[in-house]
Coordinates of C-alpha atoms in Angstrom, one line a residue:
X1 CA -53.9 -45.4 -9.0
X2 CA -53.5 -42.4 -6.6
X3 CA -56.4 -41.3 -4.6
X4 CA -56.3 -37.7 -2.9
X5 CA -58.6 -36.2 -0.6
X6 CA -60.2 -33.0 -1.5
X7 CA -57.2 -31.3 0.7
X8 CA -54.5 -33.1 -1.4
X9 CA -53.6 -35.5 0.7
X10 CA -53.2 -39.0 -0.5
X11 CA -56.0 -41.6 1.3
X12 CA -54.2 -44.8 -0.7
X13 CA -52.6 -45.8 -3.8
X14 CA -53.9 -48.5 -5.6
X15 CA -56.2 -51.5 -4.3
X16 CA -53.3 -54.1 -3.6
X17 CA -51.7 -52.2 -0.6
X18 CA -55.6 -50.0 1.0
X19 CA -55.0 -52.7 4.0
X20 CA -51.4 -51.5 4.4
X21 CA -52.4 -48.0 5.5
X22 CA -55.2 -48.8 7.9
X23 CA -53.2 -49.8 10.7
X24 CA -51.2 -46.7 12.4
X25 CA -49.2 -48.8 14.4
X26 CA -45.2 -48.9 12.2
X27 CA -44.5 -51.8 14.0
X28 CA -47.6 -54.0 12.0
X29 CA -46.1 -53.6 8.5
X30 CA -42.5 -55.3 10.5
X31 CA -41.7 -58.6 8.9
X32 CA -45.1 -58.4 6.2
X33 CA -44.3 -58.9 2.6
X34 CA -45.5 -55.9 0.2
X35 CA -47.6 -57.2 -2.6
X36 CA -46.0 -54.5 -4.6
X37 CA -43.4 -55.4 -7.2
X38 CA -39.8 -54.1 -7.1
X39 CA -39.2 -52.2 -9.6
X40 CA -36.3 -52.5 -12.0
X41 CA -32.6 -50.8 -10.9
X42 CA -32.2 -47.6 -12.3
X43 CA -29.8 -47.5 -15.2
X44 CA -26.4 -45.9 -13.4
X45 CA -26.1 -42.4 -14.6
X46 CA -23.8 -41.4 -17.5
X47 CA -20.8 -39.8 -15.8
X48 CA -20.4 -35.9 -16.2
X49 CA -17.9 -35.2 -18.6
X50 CA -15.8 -32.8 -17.1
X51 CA -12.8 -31.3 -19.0
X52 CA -9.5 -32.6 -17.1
X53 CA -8.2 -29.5 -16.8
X54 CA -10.5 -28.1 -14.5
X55 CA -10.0 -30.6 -11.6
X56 CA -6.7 -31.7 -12.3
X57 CA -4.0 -29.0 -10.7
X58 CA -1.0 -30.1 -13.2
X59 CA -3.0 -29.4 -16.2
X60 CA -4.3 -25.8 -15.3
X61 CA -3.5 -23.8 -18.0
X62 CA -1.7 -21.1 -15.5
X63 CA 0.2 -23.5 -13.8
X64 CA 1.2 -25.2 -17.0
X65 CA 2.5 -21.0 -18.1
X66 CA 4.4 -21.3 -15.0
X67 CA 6.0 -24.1 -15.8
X68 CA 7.6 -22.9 -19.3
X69 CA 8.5 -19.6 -17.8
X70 CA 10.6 -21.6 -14.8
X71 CA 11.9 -23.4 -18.1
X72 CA 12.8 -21.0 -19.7
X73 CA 15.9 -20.2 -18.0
X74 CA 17.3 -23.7 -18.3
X75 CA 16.8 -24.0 -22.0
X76 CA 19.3 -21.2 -22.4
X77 CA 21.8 -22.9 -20.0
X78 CA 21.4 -20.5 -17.4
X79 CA 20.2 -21.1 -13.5
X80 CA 17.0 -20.7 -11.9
X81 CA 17.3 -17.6 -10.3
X82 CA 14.7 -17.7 -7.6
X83 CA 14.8 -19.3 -3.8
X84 CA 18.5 -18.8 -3.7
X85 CA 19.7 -20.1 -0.1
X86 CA 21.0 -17.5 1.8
X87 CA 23.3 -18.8 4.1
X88 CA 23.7 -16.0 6.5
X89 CA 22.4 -13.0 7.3
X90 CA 21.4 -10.3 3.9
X91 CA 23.1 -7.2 4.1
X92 CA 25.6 -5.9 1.4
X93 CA 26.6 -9.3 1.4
X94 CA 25.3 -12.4 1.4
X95 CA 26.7 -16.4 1.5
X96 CA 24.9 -18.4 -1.8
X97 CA 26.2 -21.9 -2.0
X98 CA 29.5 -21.4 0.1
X99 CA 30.3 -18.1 -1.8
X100 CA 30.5 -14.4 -0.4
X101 CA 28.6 -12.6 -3.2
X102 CA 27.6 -8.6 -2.9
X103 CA 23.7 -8.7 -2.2
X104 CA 21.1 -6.3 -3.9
X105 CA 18.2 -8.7 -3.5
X106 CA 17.4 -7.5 0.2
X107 CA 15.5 -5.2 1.1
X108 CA 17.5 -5.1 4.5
X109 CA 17.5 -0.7 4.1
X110 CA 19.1 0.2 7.4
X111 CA 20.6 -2.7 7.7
X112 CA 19.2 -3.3 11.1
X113 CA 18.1 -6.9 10.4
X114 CA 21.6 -8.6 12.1
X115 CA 22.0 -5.6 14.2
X116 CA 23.5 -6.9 17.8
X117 CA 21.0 -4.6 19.5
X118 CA 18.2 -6.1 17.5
X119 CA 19.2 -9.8 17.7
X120 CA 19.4 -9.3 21.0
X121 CA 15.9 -7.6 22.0
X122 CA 14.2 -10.3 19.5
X123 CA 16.4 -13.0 22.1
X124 CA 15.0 -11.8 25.3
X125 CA 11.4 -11.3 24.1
X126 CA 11.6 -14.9 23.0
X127 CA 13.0 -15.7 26.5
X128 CA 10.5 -13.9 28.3
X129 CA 7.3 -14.3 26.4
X130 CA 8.3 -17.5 24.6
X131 CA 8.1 -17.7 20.1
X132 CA 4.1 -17.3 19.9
X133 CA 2.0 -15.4 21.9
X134 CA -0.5 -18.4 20.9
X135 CA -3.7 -16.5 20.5
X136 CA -5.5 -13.8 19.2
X137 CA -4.6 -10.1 20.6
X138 CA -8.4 -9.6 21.2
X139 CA -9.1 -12.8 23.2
X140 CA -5.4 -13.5 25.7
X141 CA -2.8 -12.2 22.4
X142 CA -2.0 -9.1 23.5
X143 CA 1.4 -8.4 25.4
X144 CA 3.4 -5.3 26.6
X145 CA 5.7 -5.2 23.6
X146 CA 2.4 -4.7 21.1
X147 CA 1.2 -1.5 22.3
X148 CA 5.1 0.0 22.9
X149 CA 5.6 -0.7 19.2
X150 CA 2.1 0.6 18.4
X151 CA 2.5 4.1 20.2
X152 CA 6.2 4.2 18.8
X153 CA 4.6 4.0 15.4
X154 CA 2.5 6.9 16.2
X155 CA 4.8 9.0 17.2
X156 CA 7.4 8.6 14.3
X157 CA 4.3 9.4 12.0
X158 CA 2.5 11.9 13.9
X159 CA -0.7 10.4 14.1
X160 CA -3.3 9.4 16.8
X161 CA -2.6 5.8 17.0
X162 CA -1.8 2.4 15.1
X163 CA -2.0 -1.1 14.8
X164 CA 0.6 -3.6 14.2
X165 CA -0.4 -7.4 12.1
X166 CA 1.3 -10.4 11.8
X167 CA 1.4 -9.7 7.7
X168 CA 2.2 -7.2 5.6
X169 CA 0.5 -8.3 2.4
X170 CA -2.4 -9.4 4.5
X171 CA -3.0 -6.0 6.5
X172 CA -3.8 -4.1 3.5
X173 CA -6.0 -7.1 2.3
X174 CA -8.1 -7.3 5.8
X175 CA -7.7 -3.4 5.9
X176 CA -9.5 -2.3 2.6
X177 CA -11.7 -5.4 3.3
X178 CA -13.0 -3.9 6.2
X179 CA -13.2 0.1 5.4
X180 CA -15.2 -0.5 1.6
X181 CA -17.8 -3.0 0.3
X182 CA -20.1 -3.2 -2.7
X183 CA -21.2 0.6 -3.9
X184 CA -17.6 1.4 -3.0
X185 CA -15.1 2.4 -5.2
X186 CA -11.2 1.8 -4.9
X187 CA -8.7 3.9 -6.9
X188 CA -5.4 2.9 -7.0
X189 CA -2.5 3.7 -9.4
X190 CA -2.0 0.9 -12.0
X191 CA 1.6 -0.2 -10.4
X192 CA 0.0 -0.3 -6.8
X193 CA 1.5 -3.6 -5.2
X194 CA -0.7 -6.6 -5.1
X195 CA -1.7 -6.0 -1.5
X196 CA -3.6 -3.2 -2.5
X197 CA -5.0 -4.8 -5.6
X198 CA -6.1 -8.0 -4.0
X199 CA -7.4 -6.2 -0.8
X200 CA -9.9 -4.3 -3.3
X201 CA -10.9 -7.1 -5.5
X202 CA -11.8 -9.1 -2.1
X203 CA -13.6 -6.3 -0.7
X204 CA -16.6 -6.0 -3.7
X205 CA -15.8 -2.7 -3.9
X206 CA -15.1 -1.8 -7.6
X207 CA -11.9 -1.3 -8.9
X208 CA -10.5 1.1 -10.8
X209 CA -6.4 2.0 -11.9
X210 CA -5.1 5.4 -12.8
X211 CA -2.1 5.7 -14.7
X212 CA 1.1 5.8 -12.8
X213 CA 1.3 9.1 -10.6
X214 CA -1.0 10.7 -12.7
X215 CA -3.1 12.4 -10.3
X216 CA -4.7 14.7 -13.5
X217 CA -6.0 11.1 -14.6
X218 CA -7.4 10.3 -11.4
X219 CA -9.2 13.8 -10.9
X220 CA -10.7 13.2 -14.4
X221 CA -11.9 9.5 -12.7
X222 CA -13.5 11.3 -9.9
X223 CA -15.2 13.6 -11.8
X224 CA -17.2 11.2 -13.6
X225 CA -17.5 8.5 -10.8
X226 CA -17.3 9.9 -7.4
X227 CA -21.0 10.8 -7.6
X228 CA -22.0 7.2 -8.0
X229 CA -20.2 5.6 -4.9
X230 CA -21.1 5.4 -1.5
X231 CA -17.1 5.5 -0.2
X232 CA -14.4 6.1 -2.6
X233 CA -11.1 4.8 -1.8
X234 CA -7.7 6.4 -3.4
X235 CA -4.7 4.0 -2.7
X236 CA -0.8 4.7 -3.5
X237 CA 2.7 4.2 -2.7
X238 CA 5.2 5.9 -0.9
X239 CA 7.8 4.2 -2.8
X240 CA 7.0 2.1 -5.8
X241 CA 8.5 -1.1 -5.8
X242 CA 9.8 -2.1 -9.0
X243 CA 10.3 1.6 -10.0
X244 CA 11.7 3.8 -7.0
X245 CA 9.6 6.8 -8.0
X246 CA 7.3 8.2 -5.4
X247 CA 4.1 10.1 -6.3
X248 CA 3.2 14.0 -5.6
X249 CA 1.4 13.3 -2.3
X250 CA 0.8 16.9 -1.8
X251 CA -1.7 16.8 -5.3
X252 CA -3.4 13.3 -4.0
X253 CA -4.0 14.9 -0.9
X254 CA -5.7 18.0 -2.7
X255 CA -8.2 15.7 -4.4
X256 CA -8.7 13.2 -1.4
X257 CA -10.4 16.8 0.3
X258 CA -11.7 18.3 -2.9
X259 CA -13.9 14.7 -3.6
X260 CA -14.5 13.5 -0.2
X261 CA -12.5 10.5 -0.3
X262 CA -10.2 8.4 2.1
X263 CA -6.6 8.0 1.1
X264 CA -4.0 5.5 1.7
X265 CA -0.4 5.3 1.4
X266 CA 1.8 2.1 1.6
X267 CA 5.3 3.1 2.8
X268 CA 6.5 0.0 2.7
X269 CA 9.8 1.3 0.7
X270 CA 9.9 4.8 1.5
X271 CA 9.2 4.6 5.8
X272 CA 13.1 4.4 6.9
X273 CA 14.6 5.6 3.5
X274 CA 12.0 9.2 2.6
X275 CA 12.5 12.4 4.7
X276 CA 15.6 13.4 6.7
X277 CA 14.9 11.1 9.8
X278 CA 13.3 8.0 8.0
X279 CA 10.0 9.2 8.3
X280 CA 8.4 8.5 5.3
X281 CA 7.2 10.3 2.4
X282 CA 4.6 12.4 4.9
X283 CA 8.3 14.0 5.8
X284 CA 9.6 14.4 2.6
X285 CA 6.7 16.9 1.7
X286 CA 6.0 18.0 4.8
X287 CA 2.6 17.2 5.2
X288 CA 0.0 17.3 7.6
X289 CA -0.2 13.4 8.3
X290 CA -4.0 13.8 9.2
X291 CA -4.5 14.5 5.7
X292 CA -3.8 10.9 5.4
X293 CA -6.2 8.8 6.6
X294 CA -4.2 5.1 6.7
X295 CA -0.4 5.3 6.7
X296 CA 0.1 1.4 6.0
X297 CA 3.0 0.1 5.2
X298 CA 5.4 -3.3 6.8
X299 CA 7.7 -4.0 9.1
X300 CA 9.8 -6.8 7.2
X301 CA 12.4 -3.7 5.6
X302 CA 13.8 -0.8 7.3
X303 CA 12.1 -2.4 10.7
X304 CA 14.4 -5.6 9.8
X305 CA 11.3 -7.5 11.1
X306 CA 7.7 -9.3 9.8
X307 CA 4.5 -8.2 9.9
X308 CA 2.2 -5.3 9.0
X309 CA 1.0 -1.8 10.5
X310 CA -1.8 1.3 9.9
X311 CA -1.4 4.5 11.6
X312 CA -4.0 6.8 11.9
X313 CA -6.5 8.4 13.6
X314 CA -7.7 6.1 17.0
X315 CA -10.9 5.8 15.7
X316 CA -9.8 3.8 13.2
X317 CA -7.3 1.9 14.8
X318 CA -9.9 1.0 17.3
X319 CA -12.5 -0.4 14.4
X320 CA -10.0 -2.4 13.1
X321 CA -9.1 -4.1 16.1
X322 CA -12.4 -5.0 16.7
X323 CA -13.5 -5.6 12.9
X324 CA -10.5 -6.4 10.7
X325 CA -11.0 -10.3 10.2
X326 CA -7.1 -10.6 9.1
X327 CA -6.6 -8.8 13.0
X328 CA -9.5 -10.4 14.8
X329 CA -8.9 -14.1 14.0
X330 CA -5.7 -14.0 13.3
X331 CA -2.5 -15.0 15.9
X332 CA -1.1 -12.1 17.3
X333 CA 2.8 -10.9 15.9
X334 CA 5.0 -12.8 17.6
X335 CA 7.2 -11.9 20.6
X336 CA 10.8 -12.0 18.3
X337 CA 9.0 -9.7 16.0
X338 CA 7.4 -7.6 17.7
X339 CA 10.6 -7.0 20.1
X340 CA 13.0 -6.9 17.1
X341 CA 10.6 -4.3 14.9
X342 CA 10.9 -2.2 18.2
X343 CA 14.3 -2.0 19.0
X344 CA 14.7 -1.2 15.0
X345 CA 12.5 2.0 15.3
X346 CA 14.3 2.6 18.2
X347 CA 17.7 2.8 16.3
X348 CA 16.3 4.6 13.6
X349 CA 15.4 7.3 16.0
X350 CA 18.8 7.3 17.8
X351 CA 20.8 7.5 14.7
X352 CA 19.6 9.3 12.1
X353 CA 22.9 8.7 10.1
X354 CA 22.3 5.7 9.3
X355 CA 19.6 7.4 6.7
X356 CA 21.9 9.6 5.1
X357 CA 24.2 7.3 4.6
X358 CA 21.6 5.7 2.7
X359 CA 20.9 8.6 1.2
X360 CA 24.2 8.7 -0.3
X361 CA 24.8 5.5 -1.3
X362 CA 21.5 5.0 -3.3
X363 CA 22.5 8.4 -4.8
X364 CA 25.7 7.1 -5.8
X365 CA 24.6 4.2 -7.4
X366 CA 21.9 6.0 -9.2
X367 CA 24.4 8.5 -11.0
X368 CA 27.2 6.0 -11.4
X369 CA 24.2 4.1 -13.6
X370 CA 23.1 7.2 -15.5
X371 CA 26.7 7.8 -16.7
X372 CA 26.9 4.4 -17.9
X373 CA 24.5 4.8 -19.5
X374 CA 21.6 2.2 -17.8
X375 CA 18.0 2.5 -18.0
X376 CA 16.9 3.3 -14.8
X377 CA 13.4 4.3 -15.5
X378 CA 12.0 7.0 -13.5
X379 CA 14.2 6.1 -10.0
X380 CA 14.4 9.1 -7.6
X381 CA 15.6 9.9 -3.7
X382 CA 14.6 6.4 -3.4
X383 CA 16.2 2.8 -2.3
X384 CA 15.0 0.8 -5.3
X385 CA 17.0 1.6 -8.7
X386 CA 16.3 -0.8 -11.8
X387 CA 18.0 -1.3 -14.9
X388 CA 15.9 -1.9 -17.0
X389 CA 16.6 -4.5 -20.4
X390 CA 13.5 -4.4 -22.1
X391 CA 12.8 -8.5 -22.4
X392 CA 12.9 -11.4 -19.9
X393 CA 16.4 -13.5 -21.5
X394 CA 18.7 -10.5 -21.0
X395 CA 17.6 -10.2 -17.4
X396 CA 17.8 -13.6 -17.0
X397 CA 21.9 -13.6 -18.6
X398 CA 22.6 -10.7 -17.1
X399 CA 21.9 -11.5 -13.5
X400 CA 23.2 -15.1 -14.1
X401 CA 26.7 -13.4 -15.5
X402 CA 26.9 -11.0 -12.7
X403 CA 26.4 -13.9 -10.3
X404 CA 29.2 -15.8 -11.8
X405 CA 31.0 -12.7 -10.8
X406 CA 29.7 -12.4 -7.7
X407 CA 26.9 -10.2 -7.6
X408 CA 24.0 -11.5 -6.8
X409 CA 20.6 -9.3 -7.9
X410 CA 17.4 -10.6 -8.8
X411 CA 15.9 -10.5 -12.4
X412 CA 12.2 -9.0 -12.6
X413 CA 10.2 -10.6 -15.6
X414 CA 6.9 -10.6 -16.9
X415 CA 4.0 -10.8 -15.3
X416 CA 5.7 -8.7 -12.1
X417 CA 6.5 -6.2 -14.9
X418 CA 5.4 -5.7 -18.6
X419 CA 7.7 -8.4 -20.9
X420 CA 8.9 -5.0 -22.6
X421 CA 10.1 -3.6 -19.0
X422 CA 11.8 -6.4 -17.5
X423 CA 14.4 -5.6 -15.6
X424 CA 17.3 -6.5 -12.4
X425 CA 16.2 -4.5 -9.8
X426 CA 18.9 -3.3 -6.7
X427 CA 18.0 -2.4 -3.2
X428 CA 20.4 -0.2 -1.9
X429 CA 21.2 -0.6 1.6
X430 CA 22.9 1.6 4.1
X431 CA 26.0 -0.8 4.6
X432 CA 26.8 -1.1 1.0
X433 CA 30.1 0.5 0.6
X434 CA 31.0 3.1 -2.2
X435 CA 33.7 -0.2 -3.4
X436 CA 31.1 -2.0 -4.1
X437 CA 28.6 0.8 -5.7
X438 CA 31.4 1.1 -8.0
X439 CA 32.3 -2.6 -9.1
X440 CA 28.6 -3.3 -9.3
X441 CA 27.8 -0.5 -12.0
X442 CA 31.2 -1.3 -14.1
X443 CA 30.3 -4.9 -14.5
X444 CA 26.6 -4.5 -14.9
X445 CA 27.4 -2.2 -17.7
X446 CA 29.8 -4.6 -19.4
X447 CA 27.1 -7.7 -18.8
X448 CA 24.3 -5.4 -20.6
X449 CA 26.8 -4.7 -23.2
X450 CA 27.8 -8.3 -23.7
X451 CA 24.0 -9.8 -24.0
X452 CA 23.0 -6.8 -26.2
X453 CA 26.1 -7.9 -28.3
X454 CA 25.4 -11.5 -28.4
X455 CA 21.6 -10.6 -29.2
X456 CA 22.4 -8.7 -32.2
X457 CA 24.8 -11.4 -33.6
X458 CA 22.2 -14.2 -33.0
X459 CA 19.8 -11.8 -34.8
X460 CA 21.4 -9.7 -37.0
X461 CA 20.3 -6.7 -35.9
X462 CA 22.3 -3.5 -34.4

């Protein structure tokens, strides 16, 4: 029995043990027997039954779709086409297993990465600053070749100021993460790169797509929504990866004023290739670039280098310095990348021929295609031309044949692209030679023609 004061708390329970609690003293109950009886164990609890495939990795249901797609290849006796060694540097050529193939997998645009001049400021960065700069910019991170690259980025895109990361996926993530949060809103077209889309799902902001470039669409989104949001976020490409069309930036910019919203544009493909000096899309148009309000884009392509950048206004620049956790409490961009994205602007600037010749070449290729009578989707004025198949096992032949005849380009299949769009997609670079433009596109064509063939034998259709 339980006895409780009028307060609730308990004076003594049961008879057998009232002497237990009159002493105070802890130490009087040491080595005294308890008259109470030990209960009975407790039955051992029935374990949880857990589905397997919740806790076990191998039996995740993704990773198990993974697994037939890689497996796919191989049950139609064709290689794996992805982590290919490169044995050398990735230009318009390339070294796979011993083998001088012509390269379209790299997006090496100016084809600065190998450059003597860059090699060689990336060397003596290393040598003076050593291969980390092994903290932080914000705490003792920060060295001279960060802020020259910073204020050259500026300059090439007209605008106040930037800030240069050690990612490019990860500076939009830590970007958008730090500019909108819940009763936000981020717009972005629906083949917006997965930086842009993972950024915003992180962020709590709600998401929203647009149909590709169609800035009607997204002024119809507005409309209804922009009333409802604190910030509203409007996010596209300069360049769009897998397609090579760029939007109407003039028209985005319209509505980014007309709605009150911040825009942002990832030049990631389209800084070094767009406009007549490499300058982007903000170039090509002509724009104002503080219409803009984050010019974002990486420094792994045209900057033959690693690592991420915004430009705009030095407010901002100075927020995220001081707020962006993917900046903040991450290591600083190394010495050899810093130096080598440098010295890459740097000879962007002091020969702009090296962009028309891209020009030309990526022109080239993209007519050369046409006439042949390849798919190339909606490719314009840009690096990035696909040919597009329509399913995943004729761009896995096709770029398997054209390997065997040494051209090496990588397939794009579902989920990077709709099963219905896959597709080989070629990066044009500014040292591939009109030789090899024109050997490319004559046995492409004959491959399509060949697996299209075999297809409709296999199937009996036309």
């Amino acid at each position: 029995m339980v006895l409780q004061s009028r307060d609730g708390r308990v004076v003594a329970v049961a008879r057998g043990v009232q002497g237990e609690f009159k002493h105070r003293d802890p130490r009087f109950l040491i080595g005294r027997t308890s008259p109470l009886k030990t209960a009975p164990p407790a039955p051992e609890p029935k374990p949880l039954a857990v589905d397997e495939a919740t806790y076990r990795i191998e039996q995740f249901p993704e990773v198990q779709e993974l697994e037939q797609r890689l497996g796919l290849a191989t049950a139609f006796g064709l290689r794996n086409p992805y982590f290919n060694v490169h044995e050398r540097v990735t230009n318009d050529t390339s070294v796979i297993g011993g083998r001088t193939v012509i390269n379209w997998s790299s997006y090496n645009y100016l084809g600065l990465s190998g450059d003597p001049n860059v090699t060689r400021a990336a060397q003596e960065a290393v040598a003076r600053y050593g291969t980390s700069v092994s903290a932080s910019r914000v705490a003792s991170g920060e060295k001279p070749l960060h802020r020259e690259l910073e204020q050259e980025l500026a300059a090439l895109l007209g605008t106040e100021d930037s800030v240069v990361t050690v990612s490019g996926h990860g500076v939009f993530v830590t970007t958008i993460a730090t500019l909108v949060k819940d009763g936000d809103l981020v717009l972005h077209d629906a083949l917006a790169h997965d930086c842009i889309v993972s950024g915003a799902k992180l962020s709590g902001a709600k998401r929203r797509p647009f149909p590709h470039n169609d800035w009607r669409a997204l002024e119809k989104q507005l409309q209804q929504l922009r009333p409802h949001y604190r910030r509203v976020l409007i996010a596209i490409e300069g360049v769009y990866s897998m397609d090579g069309d760029f939007p109407d930036l003039p028209r985005f910019i319209e509505l980014k004023k007309k709605y009150g919203c911040l825009l942002l544009v990832d030049e990631a493909h389209s800084i070094g290739v767009m406009g007549k000096t490499g300058a982007g899309i903000g170039e090509h148009f002509g724009v104002n670039r503080a219409d803009v309000d984050l010019w974002m884009g990486t420094l792994s392509k045209s900057f033959a280098s690693c690592g991420g950048y915004v430009c705009g206004s030095k407010q901002l620049v100075q927020f995220l310095k001081y707020s962006a956790g993917g900046f903040v409490f991450s290591v600083g961009i190394s010495p050899a990348n810093t130096a080598a994205a440098l010295e890459a602007l740097r000879q962007l600037k002091a020969h702009p021929e090296k962009v028309a010749r891209l020009h030309e070449r990526a022109s080239l290729f993209l007519r050369l295609a046409k006439e042949k009578g390849i798919d190339t989707g909606f490719s314009a004025e840009s690096a990035v031309i696909p040919a597009i198949l329509g399913n995943s096992l004729h761009a896995l032949q096709v770029s398997d044949a054209l390997k065997q005849r040494g051209i090496n380009v990588q397939p794009i299949l579902y989920p990077a692209v709709e099963e219905t769009a896959a597709r080989l997609r070629f990066f044009c670079t500014a040292t591939h030679t009109e030789q090899q433009i024109r050997e490319t596109v004559e046995v492409l064509a004959e491959e399509i023609a060949r697996a299209r063939a075999e297809s409709g034998e296999a199937t009996g259709t036309a």
